[in-house]
Amino acid sequence: MAEGVVCVRERPDGKRSANGKEFDPERLFLPPDDDLAPNRPGETLRARLDGSGAAGPSGRARLALARLLGRRPVEDAWRRALAAEQCVGAALEGLASGGWDVVHSIVLPGDAIVSHLLIGPGGVFGIASRPAARARVRAGVSEVRTDRERHPQPYVREARHDAARASLVLSRGCGFLVQVRPVLVLVGARSVDVSPELDDVRVLEERDVPGLGAFGGVLHPDRSRRVHTVARNRRVWLWA
């Protein structure tokens, strides 16, 4: 058996993904802990917040004190990121009727997260959702600068790198080349200006996300289903 490949077996009743679609025509399934298809947008961030205890009385008191002292609790950043992923995830789920599947919250080694992997007629898109908090944004070749933050953020570089890792994993698992095109979605930005030198990462605002469904002519439905079958397997990402 090839490294990183998990056996699957028939399931008598069809299991469904978060968007209500059956996973694939072969009616294959994975152990529940290894199946990413039911993930909700921001699944990993939800788990981090739950584990931090921020929702309990002591957690809320701790966060309130930190804010009073001028600190920036990491839980606040997680909540903003979660809201961004939920916003983009809802828009992506709306593409299901057009033959698209989406896998949310894929964790890569090193704790990087592919917010969403969109798979369908137009190919495969690795989508990073990032909050922009009503900022004016300038997306350069590797970084994003805003008028609200002193330091630039490496969002473009991260989206590019994570898409390349996803392409390697999916190509190996599928047995054919799978090109994953990087997309960076800046949620809640007041304006977004993209450098003309940036030509390999698509930078969008949340209102532009449904437009990804207009792409076609890249993946045959059989290959699209195969990519989705591989992508939902948590174990294949252990070697990303």
GROMACS .gro file of C-alpha atoms in nm:
model
  240
    1MET     CA    1   0.000   0.000   0.000
    2ALA     CA    2   0.133   0.345  -0.092
    3GLU     CA    3   0.242   0.571   0.190
    4GLY     CA    4  -0.033   0.805   0.312
    5VAL     CA    5  -0.317   0.610   0.145
    6VAL     CA    6  -0.599   0.484   0.367
    7CYS     CA    7  -0.823   0.192   0.279
    8VAL     CA    8  -1.190   0.271   0.234
    9ARG     CA    9  -1.487   0.039   0.231
   10GLU     CA   10  -1.849   0.053   0.131
   11ARG     CA   11  -2.100   0.227   0.347
   12PRO     CA   12  -2.460   0.107   0.327
   13ASP     CA   13  -2.607   0.451   0.388
   14GLY     CA   14  -2.485   0.761   0.209
   15LYS     CA   15  -2.293   1.003   0.432
   16ARG     CA   16  -2.324   1.368   0.337
   17SER     CA   17  -2.093   1.665   0.355
   18ALA     CA   18  -2.160   2.004   0.509
   19ASN     CA   19  -2.334   2.122   0.190
   20GLY     CA   20  -2.565   1.818   0.184
   21LYS     CA   21  -2.408   1.646  -0.119
   22GLU     CA   22  -2.304   1.284  -0.117
   23PHE     CA   23  -1.928   1.252  -0.108
   24ASP     CA   24  -1.876   1.052  -0.429
   25PRO     CA   25  -2.058   0.799  -0.648
   26GLU     CA   26  -1.862   0.500  -0.514
   27ARG     CA   27  -2.021   0.567  -0.170
   28LEU     CA   28  -1.687   0.537   0.004
   29PHE     CA   29  -1.624   0.651   0.353
   30LEU     CA   30  -1.342   0.712   0.598
   31PRO     CA   31  -1.332   0.672   0.975
   32PRO     CA   32  -1.515   0.976   1.114
   33ASP     CA   33  -1.203   1.123   1.272
   34ASP     CA   34  -1.024   1.117   0.935
   35ASP     CA   35  -1.306   1.259   0.723
   36LEU     CA   36  -1.282   1.634   0.663
   37ALA     CA   37  -1.588   1.667   0.440
   38PRO     CA   38  -1.829   1.748   0.727
   39ASN     CA   39  -1.601   2.027   0.853
   40ARG     CA   40  -1.776   2.358   0.903
   41PRO     CA   41  -1.601   2.680   0.797
   42GLY     CA   42  -1.352   2.770   1.067
   43GLU     CA   43  -1.366   2.427   1.232
   44THR     CA   44  -1.008   2.448   1.358
   45LEU     CA   45  -1.054   2.799   1.495
   46ARG     CA   46  -1.372   2.690   1.674
   47ALA     CA   47  -1.174   2.412   1.840
   48ARG     CA   48  -0.902   2.654   1.948
   49LEU     CA   49  -1.153   2.891   2.101
   50ASP     CA   50  -1.333   2.609   2.280
   51GLY     CA   51  -1.003   2.480   2.414
   52SER     CA   52  -0.897   2.821   2.539
   53GLY     CA   53  -1.191   2.844   2.778
   54ALA     CA   54  -1.270   3.195   2.650
   55ALA     CA   55  -1.644   3.126   2.650
   56GLY     CA   56  -1.663   3.055   3.024
   57PRO     CA   57  -1.698   3.318   3.301
   58SER     CA   58  -1.331   3.304   3.400
   59GLY     CA   59  -1.224   3.318   3.036
   60ARG     CA   60  -1.440   3.623   2.966
   61ALA     CA   61  -1.303   3.795   3.277
   62ARG     CA   62  -0.945   3.719   3.170
   63LEU     CA   63  -1.003   3.862   2.822
   64ALA     CA   64  -1.175   4.173   2.958
   65LEU     CA   65  -0.882   4.240   3.190
   66ALA     CA   66  -0.632   4.192   2.910
   67ARG     CA   67  -0.818   4.444   2.693
   68LEU     CA   68  -0.832   4.696   2.979
   69LEU     CA   69  -0.454   4.665   3.011
   70GLY     CA   70  -0.414   4.736   2.641
   71ARG     CA   71  -0.319   4.382   2.547
   72ARG     CA   72  -0.442   4.201   2.237
   73PRO     CA   73  -0.561   3.853   2.336
   74VAL     CA   74  -0.502   3.591   2.070
   75GLU     CA   75  -0.864   3.481   2.117
   76ASP     CA   76  -0.979   3.812   1.968
   77ALA     CA   77  -0.773   3.744   1.656
   78TRP     CA   78  -0.916   3.393   1.637
   79ARG     CA   79  -1.271   3.529   1.656
   80ARG     CA   80  -1.207   3.775   1.374
   81ALA     CA   81  -1.049   3.501   1.164
   82LEU     CA   82  -1.341   3.269   1.238
   83ALA     CA   83  -1.593   3.531   1.126
   84ALA     CA   84  -1.398   3.576   0.801
   85GLU     CA   85  -1.391   3.202   0.733
   86GLN     CA   86  -1.763   3.170   0.807
   87CYS     CA   87  -1.843   3.453   0.566
   88VAL     CA   88  -1.637   3.308   0.281
   89GLY     CA   89  -1.742   2.951   0.359
   90ALA     CA   90  -2.111   3.039   0.327
   91ALA     CA   91  -2.049   3.193  -0.015
   92LEU     CA   92  -1.857   2.885  -0.130
   93GLU     CA   93  -2.129   2.648  -0.012
   94GLY     CA   94  -2.364   2.837  -0.241
   95LEU     CA   95  -2.170   2.706  -0.543
   96ALA     CA   96  -2.270   2.343  -0.476
   97SER     CA   97  -2.550   2.346  -0.732
   98GLY     CA   98  -2.297   2.428  -1.002
   99GLY     CA   99  -2.100   2.109  -0.946
  100TRP     CA  100  -1.854   2.243  -0.690
  101ASP     CA  101  -1.741   2.081  -0.366
  102VAL     CA  102  -1.562   2.253  -0.081
  103VAL     CA  103  -1.354   2.117   0.206
  104HIS     CA  104  -1.305   2.359   0.494
  105SER     CA  105  -1.033   2.401   0.754
  106ILE     CA  106  -0.757   2.166   0.636
  107VAL     CA  107  -0.469   2.160   0.883
  108LEU     CA  108  -0.119   2.122   0.737
  109PRO     CA  109   0.191   2.019   0.932
  110GLY     CA  110   0.326   2.319   1.119
  111ASP     CA  111  -0.027   2.440   1.205
  112ALA     CA  112  -0.087   2.617   0.874
  113ILE     CA  113  -0.454   2.604   0.774
  114VAL     CA  114  -0.605   2.598   0.426
  115SER     CA  115  -0.927   2.783   0.504
  116HIS     CA  116  -1.117   2.633   0.210
  117LEU     CA  117  -1.039   2.404  -0.081
  118LEU     CA  118  -1.283   2.459  -0.369
  119ILE     CA  119  -1.303   2.176  -0.624
  120GLY     CA  120  -1.512   2.173  -0.939
  121PRO     CA  121  -1.542   2.239  -1.310
  122GLY     CA  122  -1.303   2.533  -1.300
  123GLY     CA  123  -1.028   2.342  -1.122
  124VAL     CA  124  -0.906   2.355  -0.765
  125PHE     CA  125  -0.867   2.674  -0.562
  126GLY     CA  126  -0.685   2.698  -0.231
  127ILE     CA  127  -0.861   2.984  -0.055
  128ALA     CA  128  -0.724   3.178   0.241
  129SER     CA  129  -0.981   3.391   0.426
  130ARG     CA  130  -0.839   3.684   0.622
  131PRO     CA  131  -1.019   3.962   0.814
  132ALA     CA  132  -0.947   4.316   0.697
  133ALA     CA  133  -1.149   4.512   0.957
  134ARG     CA  134  -1.268   4.806   0.745
  135ALA     CA  135  -0.911   4.878   0.640
  136ARG     CA  136  -0.769   5.016   0.321
  137VAL     CA  137  -0.558   4.730   0.188
  138ARG     CA  138  -0.265   4.712  -0.049
  139ALA     CA  139  -0.175   4.360  -0.166
  140GLY     CA  140   0.181   4.329  -0.290
  141VAL     CA  141   0.378   4.039  -0.433
  142SER     CA  142   0.426   3.875  -0.093
  143GLU     CA  143   0.262   4.088   0.177
  144VAL     CA  144  -0.053   4.278   0.261
  145ARG     CA  145  -0.035   4.626   0.410
  146THR     CA  146  -0.328   4.807   0.570
  147ASP     CA  147  -0.383   5.154   0.712
  148ARG     CA  148  -0.476   4.996   1.048
  149GLU     CA  149  -0.165   4.788   1.111
  150ARG     CA  150   0.192   4.903   1.159
  151HIS     CA  151   0.346   4.590   1.016
  152PRO     CA  152   0.263   4.410   0.690
  153GLN     CA  153   0.115   4.062   0.699
  154PRO     CA  154   0.254   3.774   0.486
  155TYR     CA  155  -0.091   3.671   0.362
  156VAL     CA  156   0.001   3.657  -0.007
  157ARG     CA  157   0.313   3.453   0.052
  158GLU     CA  158   0.125   3.215   0.280
  159ALA     CA  159  -0.157   3.164   0.029
  160ARG     CA  160   0.094   3.086  -0.245
  161HIS     CA  161   0.293   2.848  -0.028
  162ASP     CA  162  -0.008   2.660   0.110
  163ALA     CA  163  -0.156   2.617  -0.240
  164ALA     CA  164   0.174   2.470  -0.362
  165ARG     CA  165   0.175   2.224  -0.070
  166ALA     CA  166  -0.186   2.128  -0.144
  167SER     CA  167  -0.101   2.072  -0.510
  168LEU     CA  168   0.174   1.826  -0.417
  169VAL     CA  169  -0.051   1.636  -0.176
  170LEU     CA  170  -0.343   1.608  -0.415
  171SER     CA  171  -0.127   1.518  -0.716
  172ARG     CA  172   0.034   1.238  -0.517
  173GLY     CA  173  -0.298   1.110  -0.384
  174CYS     CA  174  -0.485   1.131  -0.715
  175GLY     CA  175  -0.212   0.996  -0.941
  176PHE     CA  176  -0.241   1.289  -1.182
  177LEU     CA  177  -0.132   1.652  -1.172
  178VAL     CA  178  -0.363   1.870  -0.965
  179GLN     CA  179  -0.291   2.241  -0.989
  180VAL     CA  180  -0.419   2.433  -0.688
  181ARG     CA  181  -0.458   2.801  -0.764
  182PRO     CA  182  -0.413   3.032  -0.464
  183VAL     CA  183  -0.686   3.279  -0.371
  184LEU     CA  184  -0.671   3.535  -0.091
  185VAL     CA  185  -1.005   3.677   0.027
  186LEU     CA  186  -0.988   3.993   0.238
  187VAL     CA  187  -1.312   4.014   0.435
  188GLY     CA  188  -1.455   4.347   0.544
  189ALA     CA  189  -1.197   4.568   0.370
  190ARG     CA  190  -1.290   4.926   0.292
  191SER     CA  191  -1.089   4.905  -0.029
  192VAL     CA  192  -0.840   4.665  -0.187
  193ASP     CA  193  -0.560   4.770  -0.419
  194VAL     CA  194  -0.364   4.489  -0.586
  195SER     CA  195  -0.014   4.535  -0.724
  196PRO     CA  196   0.000   4.476  -1.101
  197GLU     CA  197   0.309   4.264  -1.037
  198LEU     CA  198   0.102   4.011  -0.845
  199ASP     CA  199  -0.012   3.768  -1.113
  200ASP     CA  200  -0.018   3.425  -0.947
  201VAL     CA  201  -0.242   3.485  -0.646
  202ARG     CA  202  -0.600   3.600  -0.700
  203VAL     CA  203  -0.696   3.864  -0.440
  204LEU     CA  204  -1.069   3.911  -0.381
  205GLU     CA  205  -1.316   4.078  -0.150
  206GLU     CA  206  -1.590   3.862  -0.003
  207ARG     CA  207  -1.848   3.989  -0.253
  208ASP     CA  208  -1.633   3.851  -0.536
  209VAL     CA  209  -1.627   3.491  -0.407
  210PRO     CA  210  -1.939   3.366  -0.594
  211GLY     CA  211  -1.765   3.464  -0.918
  212LEU     CA  212  -1.530   3.167  -0.876
  213GLY     CA  213  -1.824   2.948  -0.975
  214ALA     CA  214  -1.816   3.091  -1.327
  215PHE     CA  215  -1.491   2.914  -1.409
  216GLY     CA  216  -1.515   2.590  -1.607
  217GLY     CA  217  -1.353   2.364  -1.860
  218VAL     CA  218  -1.064   2.256  -1.637
  219LEU     CA  219  -1.166   1.938  -1.452
  220HIS     CA  220  -1.376   1.653  -1.587
  221PRO     CA  221  -1.645   1.554  -1.332
  222ASP     CA  222  -1.475   1.217  -1.270
  223ARG     CA  223  -1.146   1.389  -1.186
  224SER     CA  224  -1.322   1.647  -0.976
  225ARG     CA  225  -1.483   1.371  -0.770
  226ARG     CA  226  -1.148   1.196  -0.734
  227VAL     CA  227  -0.981   1.513  -0.607
  228HIS     CA  228  -1.260   1.563  -0.356
  229THR     CA  229  -1.228   1.203  -0.235
  230VAL     CA  230  -0.856   1.250  -0.172
  231ALA     CA  231  -0.890   1.602  -0.028
  232ARG     CA  232  -1.135   1.498   0.241
  233ASN     CA  233  -0.892   1.239   0.382
  234ARG     CA  234  -0.717   1.396   0.681
  235ARG     CA  235  -0.434   1.146   0.664
  236VAL     CA  236  -0.309   1.249   0.320
  237TRP     CA  237  -0.235   1.596   0.458
  238LEU     CA  238   0.003   1.459   0.721
  239TRP     CA  239   0.274   1.454   0.453
  240ALA     CA  240   0.208   1.802   0.315
   0.00000   0.00000   0.00000
